[in-house]
Amino acid sequence: MRPSEELEQRLLDEIMGIQVIDVHSHVPWEAPFARSLRDLLGYHYFTELAHSAGMDRGVLDAETPDEEVMPALVEALSTFDNTVQYSWLIELARELFGFQHRRLTLDNWEELAEAVVARSRRAGREREIMADSGIQKVFLSNSFDDDLEAIDPEVFVPVLRADLLVFHFPDREVRRSLEKVTDVAIRKGADLREALEKVFRRFQGSGAAGVAVSLPPQLQLFPVVEGDLDTAVGKAVQDKPLSSDETVTLRCGVLFALSELCAQFELPMQVLYGAVKGAYRHGVHQGKDLLQAGDTLRPLLPLLNAFPQVTFCLSVLSDSQAQELASYGWLVSNVVVCGHWWYDSLPAYMERDLAARLQSVPKTKLIGFYSDMYK
């Protein structure tokens, strides 16, 4: 072995020994690990690729039995076995379930399916997986009305996912749920802020690590005048249609209120930026959002400038924003650079962007890659 190879191996051994914290996931704390092969292959990375390569998305209907779903999904794997996602699948099958084959096929998938079921019956399975993976804790994505008391604090860290609050407050069910969990009758902007503060107090009491929100690239951000927010909230709670300007006002009002509370409670805000929701309407479940290459982070500046005391952990979706994000980490004191998100979470992009970040961003402002996992 050459000296350079020895050094590389030593560095890799040291890195692999580090216990990591996964700062963004969608793991359901009440069912955190796969209990079936369908749980694994149903992850949207795999279903997106399968559907893109020609599999009928109707196969994935919840009422379709496993004996139909699994062969269709396994057969579709052969169409994208060139991808890193496929290699991830084989690696986890080997490392977590003892799968010995190099490929998952129609001839051997039942072997893996049986192994998944068998290992799901082990006591403390989630801790076993985390130990094998070198993961110390996993951050969650919790709705404002989630039950937080039953979450195991030694394994999981609550994070308030704010998308429903920012974008769907006019929905009657969302609004009523917020009123129920906070015991606040919301009629105007001040009521909404009171309800949000009660949500924050409950989350902070449960050891929450912060707030996370996904923002589209076209979102306008600006401080909202109190009277305008009262008008928008008042119409929303009366189930009256909002104009486009009132919709933007309400969204900005909620987002700025959340940022104010982040400052008050000294919590960071993780911003996942750039997804155009529902862009591809024929996609599979969780596979309809796309990036819009060439977008800039400039729409975030009103938020970053308004709350210099709040730490914003930024992730982007588009490779075209990679240098811009590194520049924000370089210059903007309340921005830390956080991982890669979704379509940007590929080794070809990650290797180059990590090198650029290491060369340009203070080491205290670098957060590593996260899983975005659902199990």
Short mmCIF file of C-alpha atoms in Angstrom, two decimals:
data_model
loop_
_atom_site.label_atom_id
_atom_site.label_comp_id
_atom_site.label_asym_id
_atom_site.label_seq_id
_atom_site.Cartn_x
_atom_site.Cartn_y
_atom_site.Cartn_z
CA MET A 1 0.00 0.00 0.00
CA ARG A 2 1.38 3.40 -0.99
CA PRO A 3 1.81 6.10 1.71
CA SER A 4 -1.06 8.11 0.20
CA GLU A 5 -3.32 5.06 0.37
CA GLU A 6 -2.30 4.42 3.97
CA LEU A 7 -3.11 8.02 4.87
CA GLU A 8 -6.45 7.79 3.09
CA GLN A 9 -7.33 4.60 4.97
CA ARG A 10 -6.32 6.09 8.32
CA LEU A 11 -8.45 9.17 7.67
CA LEU A 12 -11.39 7.03 6.57
CA ASP A 13 -11.09 4.83 9.67
CA GLU A 14 -11.14 7.92 11.89
CA ILE A 15 -14.12 9.42 10.07
CA MET A 16 -16.10 6.18 10.21
CA GLY A 17 -15.58 6.09 13.98
CA ILE A 18 -17.37 9.39 14.50
CA GLN A 19 -20.85 9.11 15.99
CA VAL A 20 -23.05 11.39 13.89
CA ILE A 21 -26.28 13.25 14.51
CA ASP A 22 -28.76 13.11 11.64
CA VAL A 23 -30.13 16.66 11.55
CA HIS A 24 -33.02 16.09 9.14
CA SER A 25 -35.29 13.09 8.69
CA HIS A 26 -38.93 12.14 8.33
CA VAL A 27 -38.71 9.10 10.59
CA PRO A 28 -42.02 8.42 12.37
CA TRP A 29 -40.95 7.94 15.98
CA GLU A 30 -43.80 5.51 16.66
CA ALA A 31 -42.73 3.22 13.75
CA PRO A 32 -39.11 4.13 13.10
CA PHE A 33 -37.77 1.06 11.29
CA ALA A 34 -38.85 -1.06 8.33
CA ARG A 35 -41.11 -3.98 9.19
CA SER A 36 -41.38 -5.20 5.61
CA LEU A 37 -39.52 -4.97 2.33
CA ARG A 38 -42.39 -2.80 1.12
CA ASP A 39 -41.42 -0.27 3.77
CA LEU A 40 -37.94 -0.11 2.24
CA LEU A 41 -38.76 -0.17 -1.46
CA GLY A 42 -41.65 2.23 -0.87
CA TYR A 43 -39.16 5.01 -0.10
CA HIS A 44 -39.80 7.75 -2.63
CA TYR A 45 -36.28 7.66 -4.11
CA PHE A 46 -36.97 4.13 -5.35
CA THR A 47 -40.59 4.65 -6.39
CA GLU A 48 -39.70 7.85 -8.25
CA LEU A 49 -37.03 6.07 -10.26
CA ALA A 50 -39.23 3.04 -10.90
CA HIS A 51 -42.10 5.18 -12.15
CA SER A 52 -39.79 7.38 -14.20
CA ALA A 53 -38.44 4.26 -15.93
CA GLY A 54 -41.92 3.04 -16.85
CA MET A 55 -43.59 1.33 -13.90
CA ASP A 56 -47.31 2.11 -13.56
CA ARG A 57 -47.78 4.25 -10.46
CA GLY A 58 -51.08 2.47 -9.83
CA VAL A 59 -49.02 -0.48 -8.60
CA LEU A 60 -48.24 1.59 -5.50
CA ASP A 61 -51.86 2.04 -4.41
CA ALA A 62 -52.25 1.26 -0.73
CA GLU A 63 -54.84 -1.46 -1.41
CA THR A 64 -52.58 -3.34 -3.85
CA PRO A 65 -51.35 -6.52 -2.08
CA ASP A 66 -47.65 -7.16 -1.51
CA GLU A 67 -47.63 -10.13 -3.86
CA GLU A 68 -48.33 -7.69 -6.70
CA VAL A 69 -46.39 -4.67 -5.52
CA MET A 70 -43.10 -6.34 -4.66
CA PRO A 71 -42.43 -8.19 -7.94
CA ALA A 72 -43.27 -5.03 -9.90
CA LEU A 73 -40.92 -2.91 -7.81
CA VAL A 74 -38.13 -5.50 -7.86
CA GLU A 75 -38.43 -5.88 -11.62
CA ALA A 76 -38.23 -2.10 -12.00
CA LEU A 77 -34.95 -2.06 -10.08
CA SER A 78 -33.12 -3.42 -13.11
CA THR A 79 -33.94 -0.23 -15.01
CA PHE A 80 -32.00 1.95 -12.58
CA ASP A 81 -29.27 -0.34 -11.23
CA ASN A 82 -26.81 2.21 -12.64
CA THR A 83 -27.82 4.74 -9.98
CA VAL A 84 -26.31 5.47 -6.59
CA GLN A 85 -29.76 4.92 -5.07
CA TYR A 86 -29.62 1.29 -6.18
CA SER A 87 -26.17 0.87 -4.66
CA TRP A 88 -27.50 2.36 -1.39
CA LEU A 89 -30.29 -0.22 -1.41
CA ILE A 90 -27.89 -3.14 -1.88
CA GLU A 91 -25.54 -1.77 0.77
CA LEU A 92 -28.27 -1.43 3.39
CA ALA A 93 -29.61 -4.88 2.47
CA ARG A 94 -26.15 -6.31 3.11
CA GLU A 95 -25.22 -4.31 6.21
CA LEU A 96 -28.57 -4.29 8.03
CA PHE A 97 -30.17 -7.54 6.90
CA GLY A 98 -27.30 -9.87 5.97
CA PHE A 99 -28.30 -10.06 2.30
CA GLN A 100 -25.49 -11.85 0.44
CA HIS A 101 -26.40 -11.27 -3.21
CA ARG A 102 -24.96 -8.51 -5.39
CA ARG A 103 -28.34 -7.74 -6.94
CA LEU A 104 -31.96 -7.86 -5.83
CA THR A 105 -33.95 -9.90 -8.34
CA LEU A 106 -37.22 -11.74 -8.80
CA ASP A 107 -35.38 -14.90 -7.75
CA ASN A 108 -34.10 -13.66 -4.38
CA TRP A 109 -36.24 -10.76 -3.16
CA GLU A 110 -38.31 -12.99 -0.88
CA GLU A 111 -35.11 -13.87 1.00
CA LEU A 112 -34.55 -10.21 1.79
CA ALA A 113 -38.23 -9.74 2.62
CA GLU A 114 -38.05 -12.53 5.20
CA ALA A 115 -34.90 -11.05 6.72
CA VAL A 116 -36.53 -7.64 7.09
CA VAL A 117 -39.54 -9.14 8.88
CA ALA A 118 -37.37 -11.33 11.11
CA ARG A 119 -35.11 -8.50 12.22
CA SER A 120 -38.03 -6.15 12.80
CA ARG A 121 -39.09 -8.47 15.62
CA ARG A 122 -35.91 -7.86 17.59
CA ALA A 123 -36.27 -5.81 20.74
CA GLY A 124 -34.68 -2.37 20.41
CA ARG A 125 -34.35 -2.69 16.65
CA GLU A 126 -34.07 1.08 16.10
CA ARG A 127 -31.11 1.31 18.49
CA GLU A 128 -29.47 -1.65 16.80
CA ILE A 129 -29.75 0.02 13.39
CA MET A 130 -28.40 3.30 14.73
CA ALA A 131 -25.44 1.56 16.39
CA ASP A 132 -24.62 -0.30 13.17
CA SER A 133 -24.87 2.96 11.22
CA GLY A 134 -22.85 5.10 13.63
CA ILE A 135 -25.83 7.37 14.34
CA GLN A 136 -26.12 8.88 17.81
CA LYS A 137 -29.44 10.69 17.45
CA VAL A 138 -32.01 11.43 14.76
CA PHE A 139 -33.85 14.72 14.33
CA LEU A 140 -37.53 14.31 13.45
CA SER A 141 -40.04 16.37 11.47
CA ASN A 142 -42.98 16.95 13.80
CA SER A 143 -46.27 18.60 13.03
CA PHE A 144 -47.36 21.30 15.49
CA ASP A 145 -50.04 18.97 16.88
CA ASP A 146 -47.89 15.83 17.29
CA ASP A 147 -47.80 13.96 20.59
CA LEU A 148 -44.29 14.73 21.83
CA GLU A 149 -44.42 13.11 25.26
CA ALA A 150 -44.04 9.55 23.96
CA ILE A 151 -40.88 10.29 21.94
CA ASP A 152 -37.75 8.55 23.25
CA PRO A 153 -35.38 11.48 23.95
CA GLU A 154 -32.34 9.21 23.98
CA VAL A 155 -32.91 8.36 20.31
CA PHE A 156 -34.98 11.13 18.73
CA VAL A 157 -34.98 14.93 18.81
CA PRO A 158 -38.25 16.77 18.00
CA VAL A 159 -38.18 19.47 15.33
CA LEU A 160 -41.21 21.62 14.52
CA ARG A 161 -41.98 21.25 10.81
CA ALA A 162 -43.70 24.51 9.95
CA ASP A 163 -44.93 23.98 6.37
CA LEU A 164 -48.56 23.43 7.41
CA LEU A 165 -48.54 26.60 9.47
CA VAL A 166 -46.92 28.76 6.80
CA PHE A 167 -48.75 27.50 3.72
CA HIS A 168 -51.95 25.85 4.90
CA PHE A 169 -53.31 27.94 7.76
CA PRO A 170 -56.46 28.77 5.71
CA ASP A 171 -57.30 25.06 5.60
CA ARG A 172 -60.06 24.52 8.11
CA GLU A 173 -58.63 21.31 9.56
CA VAL A 174 -55.19 22.86 10.09
CA ARG A 175 -56.66 25.92 11.76
CA ARG A 176 -58.95 23.95 14.03
CA SER A 177 -56.16 21.63 15.04
CA LEU A 178 -53.97 24.62 15.94
CA GLU A 179 -56.76 26.11 18.03
CA LYS A 180 -57.37 22.79 19.76
CA VAL A 181 -53.75 22.11 20.67
CA THR A 182 -53.18 25.67 21.94
CA ASP A 183 -56.65 26.51 23.33
CA VAL A 184 -56.53 29.84 21.50
CA ALA A 185 -59.45 31.15 19.43
CA ILE A 186 -57.72 32.70 16.43
CA ARG A 187 -59.42 35.78 15.02
CA LYS A 188 -56.54 38.17 14.27
CA GLY A 189 -52.77 38.33 13.96
CA ALA A 190 -52.15 38.67 17.70
CA ASP A 191 -54.17 35.50 18.35
CA LEU A 192 -52.14 33.63 15.77
CA ARG A 193 -48.87 34.71 17.36
CA GLU A 194 -50.19 33.66 20.79
CA ALA A 195 -51.03 30.22 19.43
CA LEU A 196 -47.63 29.88 17.79
CA GLU A 197 -45.90 30.87 21.03
CA LYS A 198 -47.77 28.13 22.87
CA VAL A 199 -46.63 25.64 20.22
CA PHE A 200 -43.03 26.77 20.77
CA ARG A 201 -43.30 26.42 24.54
CA ARG A 202 -44.59 22.88 24.17
CA PHE A 203 -41.84 21.93 21.74
CA GLN A 204 -39.10 23.54 23.81
CA GLY A 205 -40.35 21.64 26.85
CA SER A 206 -39.92 18.42 24.90
CA GLY A 207 -36.31 19.18 23.98
CA ALA A 208 -36.92 20.38 20.42
CA ALA A 209 -33.86 21.32 18.41
CA GLY A 210 -35.48 23.95 16.23
CA VAL A 211 -37.88 24.68 13.39
CA ALA A 212 -37.73 23.36 9.82
CA VAL A 213 -39.53 24.70 6.78
CA SER A 214 -39.44 24.05 3.05
CA LEU A 215 -39.70 27.23 1.00
CA PRO A 216 -40.38 27.49 -2.74
CA PRO A 217 -38.04 29.65 -4.84
CA GLN A 218 -40.76 32.04 -5.96
CA LEU A 219 -41.92 32.98 -2.45
CA GLN A 220 -41.91 36.71 -1.73
CA LEU A 221 -40.72 37.64 1.75
CA PHE A 222 -41.36 40.96 3.50
CA PRO A 223 -42.33 42.26 6.96
CA VAL A 224 -46.11 42.40 7.30
CA VAL A 225 -48.11 45.36 8.60
CA GLU A 226 -50.32 44.33 11.54
CA GLY A 227 -53.54 45.53 9.93
CA ASP A 228 -52.84 43.57 6.75
CA LEU A 229 -52.17 40.43 8.77
CA ASP A 230 -55.40 40.94 10.72
CA THR A 231 -57.32 41.18 7.47
CA ALA A 232 -55.77 38.03 6.04
CA VAL A 233 -56.25 36.04 9.24
CA GLY A 234 -59.80 37.29 9.63
CA LYS A 235 -60.79 36.19 6.14
CA ALA A 236 -59.04 32.83 6.56
CA VAL A 237 -60.86 31.96 9.78
CA GLN A 238 -64.17 32.86 8.14
CA ASP A 239 -63.35 30.51 5.25
CA LYS A 240 -63.44 33.42 2.82
CA PRO A 241 -61.22 33.22 -0.27
CA LEU A 242 -57.99 35.21 -0.01
CA SER A 243 -56.59 37.25 -2.86
CA SER A 244 -53.11 36.40 -4.08
CA ASP A 245 -51.70 39.40 -2.17
CA GLU A 246 -53.51 38.36 1.01
CA THR A 247 -52.21 34.81 0.64
CA VAL A 248 -48.63 36.07 0.42
CA THR A 249 -49.24 38.42 3.35
CA LEU A 250 -50.51 35.57 5.51
CA ARG A 251 -47.59 33.30 4.63
CA CYS A 252 -45.05 36.02 5.32
CA GLY A 253 -46.80 36.93 8.55
CA VAL A 254 -46.62 33.37 9.83
CA LEU A 255 -43.00 32.88 8.71
CA PHE A 256 -41.84 36.14 10.29
CA ALA A 257 -43.77 35.29 13.48
CA LEU A 258 -42.02 31.92 13.60
CA SER A 259 -38.67 33.64 13.11
CA GLU A 260 -39.43 36.06 15.95
CA LEU A 261 -40.18 33.08 18.18
CA CYS A 262 -36.94 31.40 17.12
CA ALA A 263 -35.16 34.52 18.36
CA GLN A 264 -37.16 34.53 21.59
CA PHE A 265 -36.62 30.84 22.33
CA GLU A 266 -33.06 30.79 20.93
CA LEU A 267 -33.83 28.06 18.41
CA PRO A 268 -32.41 27.75 14.88
CA MET A 269 -34.49 27.57 11.74
CA GLN A 270 -33.62 24.99 9.09
CA VAL A 271 -34.66 26.24 5.66
CA LEU A 272 -34.87 23.70 2.83
CA TYR A 273 -34.99 25.96 -0.16
CA GLY A 274 -36.07 25.61 -3.75
CA ALA A 275 -38.71 22.87 -4.17
CA VAL A 276 -41.52 23.64 -6.59
CA LYS A 277 -44.35 21.67 -5.02
CA GLY A 278 -46.54 19.57 -7.27
CA ALA A 279 -44.58 20.51 -10.39
CA TYR A 280 -45.05 17.07 -11.95
CA ARG A 281 -48.66 16.15 -11.36
CA HIS A 282 -48.31 12.61 -12.73
CA GLY A 283 -45.65 11.63 -10.19
CA VAL A 284 -45.86 9.03 -7.45
CA HIS A 285 -46.58 9.89 -3.82
CA GLN A 286 -43.85 12.25 -2.55
CA GLY A 287 -42.45 12.33 -6.08
CA LYS A 288 -44.12 15.39 -7.61
CA ASP A 289 -41.77 18.19 -6.52
CA LEU A 290 -38.96 19.45 -8.74
CA LEU A 291 -36.24 22.07 -8.60
CA GLN A 292 -36.08 25.19 -10.71
CA ALA A 293 -32.46 25.51 -11.78
CA GLY A 294 -31.00 28.99 -11.93
CA ASP A 295 -32.99 30.29 -8.96
CA THR A 296 -31.19 32.47 -6.48
CA LEU A 297 -31.22 32.66 -2.69
CA ARG A 298 -31.85 36.41 -2.85
CA PRO A 299 -35.55 36.10 -1.84
CA LEU A 300 -34.34 34.90 1.57
CA LEU A 301 -32.42 38.11 2.30
CA PRO A 302 -35.36 40.01 3.87
CA LEU A 303 -35.70 37.17 6.39
CA LEU A 304 -31.96 36.87 7.05
CA ASN A 305 -31.61 40.64 7.44
CA ALA A 306 -34.66 40.97 9.71
CA PHE A 307 -33.46 38.36 12.23
CA PRO A 308 -29.66 38.56 12.58
CA GLN A 309 -29.90 36.85 15.97
CA VAL A 310 -31.50 33.70 14.49
CA THR A 311 -29.31 30.97 13.05
CA PHE A 312 -30.60 29.84 9.66
CA CYS A 313 -29.41 26.41 8.54
CA LEU A 314 -29.70 26.49 4.76
CA SER A 315 -29.96 23.60 2.30
CA VAL A 316 -30.57 23.92 -1.42
CA LEU A 317 -32.05 21.67 -4.04
CA SER A 318 -30.29 22.89 -7.16
CA ASP A 319 -26.65 22.46 -8.10
CA SER A 320 -26.78 25.93 -9.61
CA GLN A 321 -27.13 27.37 -6.08
CA ALA A 322 -24.13 25.55 -4.62
CA GLN A 323 -21.63 28.38 -4.88
CA GLU A 324 -24.22 30.92 -3.79
CA LEU A 325 -24.94 28.88 -0.65
CA ALA A 326 -21.21 28.63 0.13
CA SER A 327 -20.94 32.41 -0.34
CA TYR A 328 -23.78 32.95 2.15
CA GLY A 329 -21.90 30.76 4.62
CA TRP A 330 -18.78 32.78 3.92
CA LEU A 331 -20.36 36.22 4.40
CA VAL A 332 -23.65 36.07 6.32
CA SER A 333 -23.04 35.60 10.03
CA ASN A 334 -26.42 34.02 10.84
CA VAL A 335 -26.25 31.41 8.04
CA VAL A 336 -24.75 27.97 8.47
CA VAL A 337 -24.40 25.63 5.50
CA CYS A 338 -26.35 22.43 6.02
CA GLY A 339 -25.92 19.28 3.94
CA HIS A 340 -27.39 18.62 0.51
CA TRP A 341 -31.06 18.16 -0.22
CA TRP A 342 -32.82 15.63 -2.45
CA TYR A 343 -31.75 16.04 -6.09
CA ASP A 344 -28.46 17.59 -4.98
CA SER A 345 -27.72 14.71 -2.61
CA LEU A 346 -25.56 12.74 -5.04
CA PRO A 347 -21.86 11.94 -4.61
CA ALA A 348 -20.90 13.72 -7.84
CA TYR A 349 -22.25 17.00 -6.44
CA MET A 350 -21.47 16.39 -2.79
CA GLU A 351 -17.75 15.75 -3.29
CA ARG A 352 -17.18 18.94 -5.26
CA ASP A 353 -19.40 21.12 -3.05
CA LEU A 354 -17.89 19.79 0.16
CA ALA A 355 -14.42 20.69 -1.09
CA ALA A 356 -15.60 24.22 -1.92
CA ARG A 357 -17.22 24.61 1.48
CA LEU A 358 -14.13 23.40 3.30
CA GLN A 359 -12.09 25.95 1.39
CA SER A 360 -14.43 28.93 1.89
CA VAL A 361 -16.72 28.55 4.94
CA PRO A 362 -15.63 28.72 8.61
CA LYS A 363 -15.49 25.20 10.04
CA THR A 364 -17.88 26.23 12.84
CA LYS A 365 -20.55 26.94 10.21
CA LEU A 366 -20.49 23.61 8.41
CA ILE A 367 -23.17 21.00 9.10
CA GLY A 368 -22.67 17.66 7.37
CA PHE A 369 -25.04 15.68 5.22
CA TYR A 370 -28.36 14.42 6.54
CA SER A 371 -30.37 11.37 5.54
CA ASP A 372 -33.87 12.73 4.75
CA MET A 373 -34.90 9.16 5.56
CA TYR A 374 -38.42 7.95 6.25
CA LYS A 375 -37.40 4.83 8.20
#
